[in-house]
PDB file of C-alpha atoms in Angstrom:
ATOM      1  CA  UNK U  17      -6.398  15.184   8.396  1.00  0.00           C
ATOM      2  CA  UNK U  18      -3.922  12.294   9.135  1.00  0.00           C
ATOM      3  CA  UNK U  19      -0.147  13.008   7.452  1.00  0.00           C
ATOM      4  CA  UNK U  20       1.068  10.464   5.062  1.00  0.00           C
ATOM      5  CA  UNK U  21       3.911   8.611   6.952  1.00  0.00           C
ATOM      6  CA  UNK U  22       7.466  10.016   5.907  1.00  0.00           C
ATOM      7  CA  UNK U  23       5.462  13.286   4.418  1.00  0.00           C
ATOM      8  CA  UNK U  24       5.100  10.494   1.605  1.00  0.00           C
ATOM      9  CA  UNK U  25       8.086  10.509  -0.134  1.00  0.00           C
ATOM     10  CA  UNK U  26       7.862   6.732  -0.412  1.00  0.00           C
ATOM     11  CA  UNK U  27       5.406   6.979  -3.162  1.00  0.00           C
ATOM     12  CA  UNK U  28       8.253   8.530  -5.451  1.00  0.00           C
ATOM     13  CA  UNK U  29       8.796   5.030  -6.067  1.00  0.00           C
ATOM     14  CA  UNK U  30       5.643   3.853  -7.730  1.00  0.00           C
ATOM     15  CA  UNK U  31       6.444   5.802 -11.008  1.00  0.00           C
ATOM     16  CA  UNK U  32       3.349   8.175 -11.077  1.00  0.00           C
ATOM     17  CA  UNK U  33       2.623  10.447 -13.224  1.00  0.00           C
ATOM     18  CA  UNK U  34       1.997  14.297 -11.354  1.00  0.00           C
ATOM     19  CA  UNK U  35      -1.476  14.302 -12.187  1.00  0.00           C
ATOM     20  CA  UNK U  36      -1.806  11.172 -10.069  1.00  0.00           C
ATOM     21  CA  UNK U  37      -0.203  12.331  -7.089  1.00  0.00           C
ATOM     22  CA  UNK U  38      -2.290  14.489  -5.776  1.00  0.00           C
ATOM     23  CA  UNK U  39      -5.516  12.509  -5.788  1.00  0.00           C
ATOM     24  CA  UNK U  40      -3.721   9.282  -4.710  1.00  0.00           C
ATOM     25  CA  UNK U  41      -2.308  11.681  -1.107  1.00  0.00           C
ATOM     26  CA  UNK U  42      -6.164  12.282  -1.119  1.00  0.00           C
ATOM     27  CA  UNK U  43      -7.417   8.885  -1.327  1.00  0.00           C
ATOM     28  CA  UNK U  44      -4.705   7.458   1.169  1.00  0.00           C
ATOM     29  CA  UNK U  45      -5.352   9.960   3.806  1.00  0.00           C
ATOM     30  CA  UNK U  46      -9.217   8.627   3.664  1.00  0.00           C
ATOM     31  CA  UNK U  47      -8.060   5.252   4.455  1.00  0.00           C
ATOM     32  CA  UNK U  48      -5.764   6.593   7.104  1.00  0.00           C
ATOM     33  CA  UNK U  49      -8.618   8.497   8.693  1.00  0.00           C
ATOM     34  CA  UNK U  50     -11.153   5.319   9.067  1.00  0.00           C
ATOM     35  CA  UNK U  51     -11.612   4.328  12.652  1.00  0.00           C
ATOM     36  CA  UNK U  52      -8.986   1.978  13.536  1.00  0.00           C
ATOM     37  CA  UNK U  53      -6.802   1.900  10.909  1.00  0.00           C
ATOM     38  CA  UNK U  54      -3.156   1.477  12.130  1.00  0.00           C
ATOM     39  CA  UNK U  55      -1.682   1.785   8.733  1.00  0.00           C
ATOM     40  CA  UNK U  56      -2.022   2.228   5.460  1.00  0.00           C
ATOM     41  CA  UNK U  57       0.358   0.642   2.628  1.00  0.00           C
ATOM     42  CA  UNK U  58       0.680   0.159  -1.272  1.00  0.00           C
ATOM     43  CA  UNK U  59       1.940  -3.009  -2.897  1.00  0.00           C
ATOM     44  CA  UNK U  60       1.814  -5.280  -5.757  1.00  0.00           C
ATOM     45  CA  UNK U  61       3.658  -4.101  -8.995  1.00  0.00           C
ATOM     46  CA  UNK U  62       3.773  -0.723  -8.478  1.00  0.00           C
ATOM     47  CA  UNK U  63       5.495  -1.353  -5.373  1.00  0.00           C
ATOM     48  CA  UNK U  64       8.133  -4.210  -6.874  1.00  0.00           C
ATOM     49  CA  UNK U  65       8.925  -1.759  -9.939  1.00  0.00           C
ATOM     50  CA  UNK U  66       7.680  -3.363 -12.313  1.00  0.00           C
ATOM     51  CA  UNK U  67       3.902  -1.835 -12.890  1.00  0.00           C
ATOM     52  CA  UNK U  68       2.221  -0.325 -15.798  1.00  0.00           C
ATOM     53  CA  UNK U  69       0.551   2.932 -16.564  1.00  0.00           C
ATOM     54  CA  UNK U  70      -2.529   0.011 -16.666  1.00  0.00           C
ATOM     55  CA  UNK U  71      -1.632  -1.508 -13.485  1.00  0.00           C
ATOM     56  CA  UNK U  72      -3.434  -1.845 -10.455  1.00  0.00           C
ATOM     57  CA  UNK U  73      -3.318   0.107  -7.145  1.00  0.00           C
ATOM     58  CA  UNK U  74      -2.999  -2.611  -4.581  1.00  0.00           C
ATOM     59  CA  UNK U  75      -3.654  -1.014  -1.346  1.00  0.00           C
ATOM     60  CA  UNK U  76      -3.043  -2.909   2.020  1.00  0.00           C
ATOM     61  CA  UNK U  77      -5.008  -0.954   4.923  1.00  0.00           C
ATOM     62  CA  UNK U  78      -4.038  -2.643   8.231  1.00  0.00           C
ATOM     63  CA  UNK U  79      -6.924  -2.382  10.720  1.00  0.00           C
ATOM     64  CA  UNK U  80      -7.590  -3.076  15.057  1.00  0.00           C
ATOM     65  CA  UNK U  81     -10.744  -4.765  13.969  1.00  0.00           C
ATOM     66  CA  UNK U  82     -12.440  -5.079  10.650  1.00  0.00           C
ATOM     67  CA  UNK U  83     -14.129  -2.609   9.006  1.00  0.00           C
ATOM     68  CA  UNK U  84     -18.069  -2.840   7.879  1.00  0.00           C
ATOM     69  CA  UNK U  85     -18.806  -3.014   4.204  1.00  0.00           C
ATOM     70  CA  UNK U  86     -20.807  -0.106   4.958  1.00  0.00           C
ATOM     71  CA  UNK U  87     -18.303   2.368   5.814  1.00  0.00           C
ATOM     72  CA  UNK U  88     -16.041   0.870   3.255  1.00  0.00           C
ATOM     73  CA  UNK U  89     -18.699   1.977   0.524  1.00  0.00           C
ATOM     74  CA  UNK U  90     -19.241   5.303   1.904  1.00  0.00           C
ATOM     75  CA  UNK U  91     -15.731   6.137   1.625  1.00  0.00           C
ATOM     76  CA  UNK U  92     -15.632   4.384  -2.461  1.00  0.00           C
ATOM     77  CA  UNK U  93     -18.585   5.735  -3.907  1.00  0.00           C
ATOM     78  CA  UNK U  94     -18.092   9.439  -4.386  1.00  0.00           C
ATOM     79  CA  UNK U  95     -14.832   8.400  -5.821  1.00  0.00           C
ATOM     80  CA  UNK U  96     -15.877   5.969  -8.236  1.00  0.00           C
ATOM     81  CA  UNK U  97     -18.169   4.857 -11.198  1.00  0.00           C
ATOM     82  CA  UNK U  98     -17.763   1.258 -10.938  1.00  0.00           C
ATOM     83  CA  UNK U  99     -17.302  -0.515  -7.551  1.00  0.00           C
ATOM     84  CA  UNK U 100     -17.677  -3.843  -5.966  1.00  0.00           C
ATOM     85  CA  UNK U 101     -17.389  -3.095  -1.997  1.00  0.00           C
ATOM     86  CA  UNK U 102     -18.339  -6.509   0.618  1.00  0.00           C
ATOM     87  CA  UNK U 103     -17.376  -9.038  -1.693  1.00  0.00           C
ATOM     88  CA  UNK U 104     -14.490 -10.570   0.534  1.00  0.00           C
ATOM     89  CA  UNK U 105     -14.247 -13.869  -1.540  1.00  0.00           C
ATOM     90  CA  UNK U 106     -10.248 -13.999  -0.190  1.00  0.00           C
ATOM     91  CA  UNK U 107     -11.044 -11.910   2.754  1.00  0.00           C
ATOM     92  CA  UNK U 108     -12.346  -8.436   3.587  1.00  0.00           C
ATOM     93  CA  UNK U 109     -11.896  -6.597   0.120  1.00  0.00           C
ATOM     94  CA  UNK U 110     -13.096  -3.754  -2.239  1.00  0.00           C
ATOM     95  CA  UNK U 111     -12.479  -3.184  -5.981  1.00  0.00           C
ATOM     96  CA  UNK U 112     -13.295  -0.047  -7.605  1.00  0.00           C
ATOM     97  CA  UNK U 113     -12.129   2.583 -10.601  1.00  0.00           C
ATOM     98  CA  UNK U 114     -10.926   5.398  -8.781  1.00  0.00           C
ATOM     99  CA  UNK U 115     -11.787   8.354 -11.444  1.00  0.00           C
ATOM    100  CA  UNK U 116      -9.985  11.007 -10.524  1.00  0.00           C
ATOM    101  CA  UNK U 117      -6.853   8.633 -11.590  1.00  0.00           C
ATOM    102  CA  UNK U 118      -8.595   6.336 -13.971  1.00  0.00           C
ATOM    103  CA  UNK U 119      -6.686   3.547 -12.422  1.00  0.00           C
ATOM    104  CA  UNK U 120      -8.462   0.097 -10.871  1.00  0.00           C
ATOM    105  CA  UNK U 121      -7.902   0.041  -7.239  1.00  0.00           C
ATOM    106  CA  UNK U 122      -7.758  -3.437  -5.362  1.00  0.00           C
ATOM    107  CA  UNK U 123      -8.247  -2.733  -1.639  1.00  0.00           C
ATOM    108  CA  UNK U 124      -7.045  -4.951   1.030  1.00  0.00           C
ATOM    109  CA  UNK U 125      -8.271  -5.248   4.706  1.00  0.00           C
ATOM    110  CA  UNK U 126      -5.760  -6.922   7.107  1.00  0.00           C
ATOM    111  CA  UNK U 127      -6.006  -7.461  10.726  1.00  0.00           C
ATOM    112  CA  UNK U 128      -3.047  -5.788  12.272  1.00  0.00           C
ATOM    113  CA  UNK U 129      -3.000  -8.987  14.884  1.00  0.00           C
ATOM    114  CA  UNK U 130      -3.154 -11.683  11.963  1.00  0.00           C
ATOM    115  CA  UNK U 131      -0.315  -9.668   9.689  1.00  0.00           C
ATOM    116  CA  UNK U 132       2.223 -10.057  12.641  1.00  0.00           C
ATOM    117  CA  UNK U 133       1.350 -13.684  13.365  1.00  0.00           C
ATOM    118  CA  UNK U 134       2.034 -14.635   9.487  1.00  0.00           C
ATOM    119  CA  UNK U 135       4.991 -12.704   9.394  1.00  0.00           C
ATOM    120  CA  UNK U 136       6.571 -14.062  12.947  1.00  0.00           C
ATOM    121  CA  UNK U 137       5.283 -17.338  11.820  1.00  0.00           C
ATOM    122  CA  UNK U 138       7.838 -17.333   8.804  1.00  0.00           C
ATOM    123  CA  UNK U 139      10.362 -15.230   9.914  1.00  0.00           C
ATOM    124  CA  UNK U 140      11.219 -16.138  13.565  1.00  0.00           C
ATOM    125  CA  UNK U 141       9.320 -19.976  13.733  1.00  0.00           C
ATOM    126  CA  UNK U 142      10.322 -21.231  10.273  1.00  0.00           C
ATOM    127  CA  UNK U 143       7.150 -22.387   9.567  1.00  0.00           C
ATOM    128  CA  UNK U 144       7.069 -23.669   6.163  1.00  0.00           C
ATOM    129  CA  UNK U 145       3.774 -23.974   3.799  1.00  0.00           C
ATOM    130  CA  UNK U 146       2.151 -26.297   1.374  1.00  0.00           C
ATOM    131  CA  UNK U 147       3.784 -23.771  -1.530  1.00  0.00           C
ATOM    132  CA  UNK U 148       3.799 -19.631  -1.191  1.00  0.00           C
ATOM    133  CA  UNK U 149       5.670 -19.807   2.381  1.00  0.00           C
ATOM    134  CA  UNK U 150       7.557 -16.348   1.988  1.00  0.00           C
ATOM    135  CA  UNK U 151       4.369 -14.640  -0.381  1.00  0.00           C
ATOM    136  CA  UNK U 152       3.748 -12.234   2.531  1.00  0.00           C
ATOM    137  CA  UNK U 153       7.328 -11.328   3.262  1.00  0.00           C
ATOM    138  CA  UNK U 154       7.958 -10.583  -0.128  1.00  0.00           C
ATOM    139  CA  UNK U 155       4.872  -8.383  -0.438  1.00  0.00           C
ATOM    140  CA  UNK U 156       6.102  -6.890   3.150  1.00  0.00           C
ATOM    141  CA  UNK U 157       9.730  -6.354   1.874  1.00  0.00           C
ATOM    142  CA  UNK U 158       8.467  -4.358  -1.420  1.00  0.00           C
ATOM    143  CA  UNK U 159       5.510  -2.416   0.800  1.00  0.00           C
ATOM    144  CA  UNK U 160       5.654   1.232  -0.252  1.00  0.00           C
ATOM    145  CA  UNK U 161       4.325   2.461   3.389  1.00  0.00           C
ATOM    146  CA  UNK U 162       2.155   5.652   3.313  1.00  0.00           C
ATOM    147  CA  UNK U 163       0.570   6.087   6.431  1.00  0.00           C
ATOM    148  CA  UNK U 164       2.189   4.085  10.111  1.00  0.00           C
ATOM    149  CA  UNK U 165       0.645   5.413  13.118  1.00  0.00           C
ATOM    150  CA  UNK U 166       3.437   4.359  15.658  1.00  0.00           C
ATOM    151  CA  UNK U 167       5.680   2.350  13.387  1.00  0.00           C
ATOM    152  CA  UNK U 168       4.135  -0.773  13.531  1.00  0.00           C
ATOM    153  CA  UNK U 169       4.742  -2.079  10.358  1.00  0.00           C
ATOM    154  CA  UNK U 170       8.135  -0.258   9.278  1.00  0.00           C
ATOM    155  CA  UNK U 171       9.661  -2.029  11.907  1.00  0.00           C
ATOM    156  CA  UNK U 172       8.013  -5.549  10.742  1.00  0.00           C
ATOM    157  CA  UNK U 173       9.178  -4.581   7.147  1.00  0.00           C
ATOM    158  CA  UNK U 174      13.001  -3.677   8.785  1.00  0.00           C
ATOM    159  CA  UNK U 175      13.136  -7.086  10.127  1.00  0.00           C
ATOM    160  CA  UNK U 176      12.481  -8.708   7.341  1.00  0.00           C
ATOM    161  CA  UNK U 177      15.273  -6.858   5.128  1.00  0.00           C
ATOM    162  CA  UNK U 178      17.977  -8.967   7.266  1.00  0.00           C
ATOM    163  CA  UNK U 179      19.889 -12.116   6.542  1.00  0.00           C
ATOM    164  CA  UNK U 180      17.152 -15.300   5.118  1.00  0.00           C
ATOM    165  CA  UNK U 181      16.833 -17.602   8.194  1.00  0.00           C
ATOM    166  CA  UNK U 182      18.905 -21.003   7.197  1.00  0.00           C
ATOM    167  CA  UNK U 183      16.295 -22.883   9.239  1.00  0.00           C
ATOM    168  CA  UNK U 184      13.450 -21.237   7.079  1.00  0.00           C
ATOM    169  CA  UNK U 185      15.214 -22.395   3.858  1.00  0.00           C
ATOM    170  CA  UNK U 186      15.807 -25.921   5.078  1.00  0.00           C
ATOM    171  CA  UNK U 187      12.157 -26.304   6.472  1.00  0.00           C
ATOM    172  CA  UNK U 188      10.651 -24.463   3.267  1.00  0.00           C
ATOM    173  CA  UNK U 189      12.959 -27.189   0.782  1.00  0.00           C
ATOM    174  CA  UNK U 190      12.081 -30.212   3.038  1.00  0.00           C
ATOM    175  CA  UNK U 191       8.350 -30.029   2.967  1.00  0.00           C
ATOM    176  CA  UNK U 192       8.106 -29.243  -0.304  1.00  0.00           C
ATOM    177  CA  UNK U 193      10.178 -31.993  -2.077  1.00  0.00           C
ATOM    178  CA  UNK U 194       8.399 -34.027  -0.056  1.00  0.00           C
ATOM    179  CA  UNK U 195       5.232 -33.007  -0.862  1.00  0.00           C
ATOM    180  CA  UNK U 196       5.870 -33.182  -4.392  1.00  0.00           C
ATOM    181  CA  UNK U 197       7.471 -36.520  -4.936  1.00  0.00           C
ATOM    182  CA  UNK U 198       9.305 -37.682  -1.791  1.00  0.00           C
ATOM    183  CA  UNK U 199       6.694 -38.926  -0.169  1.00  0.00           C
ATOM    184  CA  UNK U 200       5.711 -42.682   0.567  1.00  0.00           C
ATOM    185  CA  UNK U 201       1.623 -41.792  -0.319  1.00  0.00           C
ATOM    186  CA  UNK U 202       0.032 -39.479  -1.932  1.00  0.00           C
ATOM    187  CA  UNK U 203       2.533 -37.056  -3.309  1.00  0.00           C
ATOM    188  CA  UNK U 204       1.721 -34.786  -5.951  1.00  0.00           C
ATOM    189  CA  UNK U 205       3.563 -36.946  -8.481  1.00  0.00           C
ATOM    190  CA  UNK U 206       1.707 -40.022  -7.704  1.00  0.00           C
ATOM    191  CA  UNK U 207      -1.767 -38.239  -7.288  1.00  0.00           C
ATOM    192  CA  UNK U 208      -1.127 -36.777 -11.366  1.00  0.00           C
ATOM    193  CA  UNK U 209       0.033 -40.680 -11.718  1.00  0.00           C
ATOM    194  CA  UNK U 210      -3.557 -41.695 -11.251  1.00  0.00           C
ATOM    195  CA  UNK U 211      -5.366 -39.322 -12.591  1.00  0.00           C
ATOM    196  CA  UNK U 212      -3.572 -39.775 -15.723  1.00  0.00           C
ATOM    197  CA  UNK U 213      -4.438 -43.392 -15.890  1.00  0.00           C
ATOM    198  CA  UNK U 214      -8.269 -42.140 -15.364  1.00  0.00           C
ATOM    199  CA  UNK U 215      -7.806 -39.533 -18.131  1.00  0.00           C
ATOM    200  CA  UNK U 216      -9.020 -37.389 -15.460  1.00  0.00           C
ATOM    201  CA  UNK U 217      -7.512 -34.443 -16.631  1.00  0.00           C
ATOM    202  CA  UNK U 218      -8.895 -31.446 -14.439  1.00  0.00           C
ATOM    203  CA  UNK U 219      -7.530 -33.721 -11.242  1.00  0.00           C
ATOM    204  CA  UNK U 220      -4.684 -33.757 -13.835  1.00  0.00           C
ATOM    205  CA  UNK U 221      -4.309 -30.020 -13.873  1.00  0.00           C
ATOM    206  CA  UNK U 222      -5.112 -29.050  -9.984  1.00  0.00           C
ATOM    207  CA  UNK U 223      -1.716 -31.255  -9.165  1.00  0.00           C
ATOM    208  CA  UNK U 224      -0.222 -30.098 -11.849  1.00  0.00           C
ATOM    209  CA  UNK U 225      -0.648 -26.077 -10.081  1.00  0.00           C
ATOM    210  CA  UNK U 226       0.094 -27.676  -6.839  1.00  0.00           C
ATOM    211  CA  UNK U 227       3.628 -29.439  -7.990  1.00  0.00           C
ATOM    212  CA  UNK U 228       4.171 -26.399  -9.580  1.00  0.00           C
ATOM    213  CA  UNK U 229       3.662 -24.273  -6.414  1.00  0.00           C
ATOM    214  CA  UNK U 230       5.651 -26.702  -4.060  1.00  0.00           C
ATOM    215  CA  UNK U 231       8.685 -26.766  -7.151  1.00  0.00           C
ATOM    216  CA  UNK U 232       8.840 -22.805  -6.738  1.00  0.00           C
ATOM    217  CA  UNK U 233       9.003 -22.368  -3.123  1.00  0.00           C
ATOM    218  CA  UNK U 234      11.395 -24.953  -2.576  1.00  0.00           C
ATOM    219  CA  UNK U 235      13.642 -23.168  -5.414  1.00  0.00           C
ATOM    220  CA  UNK U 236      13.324 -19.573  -3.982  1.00  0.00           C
ATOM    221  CA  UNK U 237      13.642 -20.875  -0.697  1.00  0.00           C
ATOM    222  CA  UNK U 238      17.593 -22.551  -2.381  1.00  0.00           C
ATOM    223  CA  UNK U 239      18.290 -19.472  -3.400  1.00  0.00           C
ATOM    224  CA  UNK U 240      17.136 -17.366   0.070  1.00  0.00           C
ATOM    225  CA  UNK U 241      14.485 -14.660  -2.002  1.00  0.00           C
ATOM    226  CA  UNK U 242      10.912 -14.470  -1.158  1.00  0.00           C
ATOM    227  CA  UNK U 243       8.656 -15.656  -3.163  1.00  0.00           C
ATOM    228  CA  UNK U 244       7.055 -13.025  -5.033  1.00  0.00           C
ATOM    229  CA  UNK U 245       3.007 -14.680  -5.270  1.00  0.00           C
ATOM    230  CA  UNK U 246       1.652 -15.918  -8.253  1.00  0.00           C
ATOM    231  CA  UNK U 247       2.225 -13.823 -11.082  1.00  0.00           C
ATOM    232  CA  UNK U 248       5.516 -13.777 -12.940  1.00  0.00           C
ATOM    233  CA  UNK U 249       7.343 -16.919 -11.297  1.00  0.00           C
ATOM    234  CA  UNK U 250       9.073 -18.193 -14.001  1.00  0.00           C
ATOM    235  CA  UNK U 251      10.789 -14.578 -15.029  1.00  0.00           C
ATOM    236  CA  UNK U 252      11.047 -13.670 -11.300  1.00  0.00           C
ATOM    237  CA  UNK U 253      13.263 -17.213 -10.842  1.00  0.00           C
ATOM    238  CA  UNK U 254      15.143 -16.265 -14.368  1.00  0.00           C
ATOM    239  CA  UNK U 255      16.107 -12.785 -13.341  1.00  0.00           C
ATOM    240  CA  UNK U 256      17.244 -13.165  -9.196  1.00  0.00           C
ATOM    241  CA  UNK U 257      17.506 -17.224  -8.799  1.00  0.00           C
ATOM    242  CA  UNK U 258      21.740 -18.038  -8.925  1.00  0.00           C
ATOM    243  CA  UNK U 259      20.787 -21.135  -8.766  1.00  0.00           C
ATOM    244  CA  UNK U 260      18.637 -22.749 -11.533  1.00  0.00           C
ATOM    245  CA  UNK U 261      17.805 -26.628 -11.819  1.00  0.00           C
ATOM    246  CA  UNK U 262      19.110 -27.560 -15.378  1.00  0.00           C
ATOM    247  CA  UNK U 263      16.536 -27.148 -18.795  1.00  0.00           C
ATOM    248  CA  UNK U 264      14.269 -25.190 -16.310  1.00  0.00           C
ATOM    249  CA  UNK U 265      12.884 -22.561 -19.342  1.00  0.00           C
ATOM    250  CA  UNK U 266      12.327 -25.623 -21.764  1.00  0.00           C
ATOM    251  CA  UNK U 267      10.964 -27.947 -19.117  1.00  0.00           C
ATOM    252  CA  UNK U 268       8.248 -25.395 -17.991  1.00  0.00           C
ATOM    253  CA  UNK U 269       7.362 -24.057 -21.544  1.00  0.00           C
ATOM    254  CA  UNK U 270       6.376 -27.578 -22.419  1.00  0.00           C
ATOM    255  CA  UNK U 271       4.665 -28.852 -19.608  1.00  0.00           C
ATOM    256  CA  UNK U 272       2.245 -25.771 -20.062  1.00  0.00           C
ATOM    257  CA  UNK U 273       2.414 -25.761 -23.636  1.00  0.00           C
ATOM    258  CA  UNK U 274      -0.916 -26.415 -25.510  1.00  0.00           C
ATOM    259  CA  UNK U 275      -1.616 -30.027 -26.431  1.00  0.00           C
ATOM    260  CA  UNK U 276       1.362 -31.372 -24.446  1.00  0.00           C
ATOM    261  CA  UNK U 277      -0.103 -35.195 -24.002  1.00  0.00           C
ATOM    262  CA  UNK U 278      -0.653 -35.916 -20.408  1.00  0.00           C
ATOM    263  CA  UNK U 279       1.651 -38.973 -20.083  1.00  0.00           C
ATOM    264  CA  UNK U 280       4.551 -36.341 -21.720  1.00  0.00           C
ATOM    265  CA  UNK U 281       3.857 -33.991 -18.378  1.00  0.00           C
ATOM    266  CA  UNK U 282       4.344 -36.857 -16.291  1.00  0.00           C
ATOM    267  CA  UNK U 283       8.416 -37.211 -17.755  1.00  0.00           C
ATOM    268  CA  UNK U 284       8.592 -33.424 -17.865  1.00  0.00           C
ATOM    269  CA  UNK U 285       7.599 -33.236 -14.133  1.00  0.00           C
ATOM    270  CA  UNK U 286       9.955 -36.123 -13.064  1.00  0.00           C
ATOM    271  CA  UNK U 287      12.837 -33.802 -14.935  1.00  0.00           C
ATOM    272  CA  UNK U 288      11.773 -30.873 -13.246  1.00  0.00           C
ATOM    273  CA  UNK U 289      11.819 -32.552  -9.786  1.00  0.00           C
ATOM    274  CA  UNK U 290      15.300 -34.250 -10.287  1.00  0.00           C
ATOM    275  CA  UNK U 291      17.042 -31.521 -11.744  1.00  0.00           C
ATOM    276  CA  UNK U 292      15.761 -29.367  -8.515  1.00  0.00           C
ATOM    277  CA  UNK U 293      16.550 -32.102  -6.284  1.00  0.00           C
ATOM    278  CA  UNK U 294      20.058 -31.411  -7.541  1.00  0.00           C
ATOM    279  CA  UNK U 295      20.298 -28.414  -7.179  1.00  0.00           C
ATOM    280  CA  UNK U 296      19.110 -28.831  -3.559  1.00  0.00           C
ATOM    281  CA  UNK U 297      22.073 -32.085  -3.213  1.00  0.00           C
ATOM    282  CA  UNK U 298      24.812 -29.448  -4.478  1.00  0.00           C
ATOM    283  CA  UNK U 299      23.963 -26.687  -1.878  1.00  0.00           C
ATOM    284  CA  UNK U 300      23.930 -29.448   1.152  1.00  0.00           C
ATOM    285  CA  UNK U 301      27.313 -30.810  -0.419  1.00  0.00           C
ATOM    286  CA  UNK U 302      28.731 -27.382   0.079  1.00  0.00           C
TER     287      UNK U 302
END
């Protein structure tokens, strides 16, 4: 029977109850016994502190090579009443009611190989993305690790606890004011510009999300945090962002308020971008 890394203290900080704990050691060591697995962690609210008794158990098992859907049911089924194993619609995945906690559990397989590239990519390269660059590290930072066969990925989640690269920032900030109005064609601005004038409004909404995810990574990135994924942005920015562009709260709450005309979201999402671009003009003047 594998050990849970640390003789798994770290799950003192998901806020269990002690009927859970027991059963949750039991199904962790299952996924740290599967052939291949290099390590075994939890994440998602429960990890950041701020989940639910209703919350999911987001559980990240890191993996040589993947696992079949086969063996990944065998292990689920005499666990659960309701599962969906081999689905992998956002990669290799299983979802199931784990009964002996009554809790949902969303199951994650990573390649050990691809986890380091994505991490490396942002941390040591810079490499900035089309929104979400830092998702991963922030997921890394908050990982509550349970099972790490040779310390693999305590020491990626060390690294990333140290000083926010200044080139990541700048690279993060640059692309994505770009992206979302800098640019000579085709910027997100200009793309909603059209497909306003088409009344095309489900073009209307898809730039919309993608503004929207461009406008938070470049603020995160300003203020050197992670970006925490796609849930809770807005009180995420409002609770650890220094740094906030000016009428953020009431810009946001109407551009995503019901009925707000689309020719209205066009002036809201020129306020948003100036008042960031800014904030972004004060930090460079400093």
């Amino acid at each position: 029977m594998n050990q849970l890394w640390n003789n798994g203290s770290e799950t003192d900080r998901l806020g269990l109850s002690d009927a859970e704990k027991a059963p949750l050691a039991e199904l962790l060591r299952a996924y740290a016994a599967l052939e291949d697995t290099v390590a075994v962690a939890i994440g998602g609210s429960l990890a950041s502190g701020e989940g639910t008794p209703s919350s999911d158990m987001d559980i990240y098992v890191f993996v040589r090579k993947d696992l079949p859907a086969e063996v990944r049911e065998k292990l689920i089924k005499p666990l659960s009443s309701r599962y969906e194993t081999g689905g992998d619609y956002f990669g290799p995945g299983d979802e199931f009611l784990y009964d002996a906690m009554n809790r949902e559990c969303d199951v994650m397989y990573w390649s050990t190989a691809w986890f380091t590239d994505t991490v490396k990519s942002s941390w040591e390269r810079c490499q900035p993305q089309n929104g979400y660059t830092t998702a991963f590290l922030y997921t890394l930072k908050n990982f509550v690790i349970v099972y790490d066969t040779d310390g693999w990925l305590s020491s990626l989640r060390d690294m990333v606890q140290g000083e926010y690269p200044e080139e990541l920032m700048r690279n993060i900030v640059s692309r994505n004011l770009m992206l979302m109005k800098d640019k000579p064609f085709s910027s997100y601005y200009e793309q909603i510009e059209k497909a306003v004038r088409k009344n095309d409004l489900v073009s209307v909404n898809h730039r919309i999300a993608a503004f929207l995810a461009s406008y938070f990574d470049a603020l995160f990135a300003m203020n050197r945090i992670f970006h925490p994924g796609e849930k809770r942005q807005v009180s995420h920015a409002l609770k650890h962002c220094s740094r906030l562009p000016a009428d953020f709260r009431e810009c946001l709450d109407e551009l995503l308020g019901t009925g707000t005309p689309a020719d209205r979201q066009l002036v809201l999402l020129e306020r948003l971008f100036a008042s960031l671009k800014k904030v972004w003009q004060e930090i460079q003047g400093e």
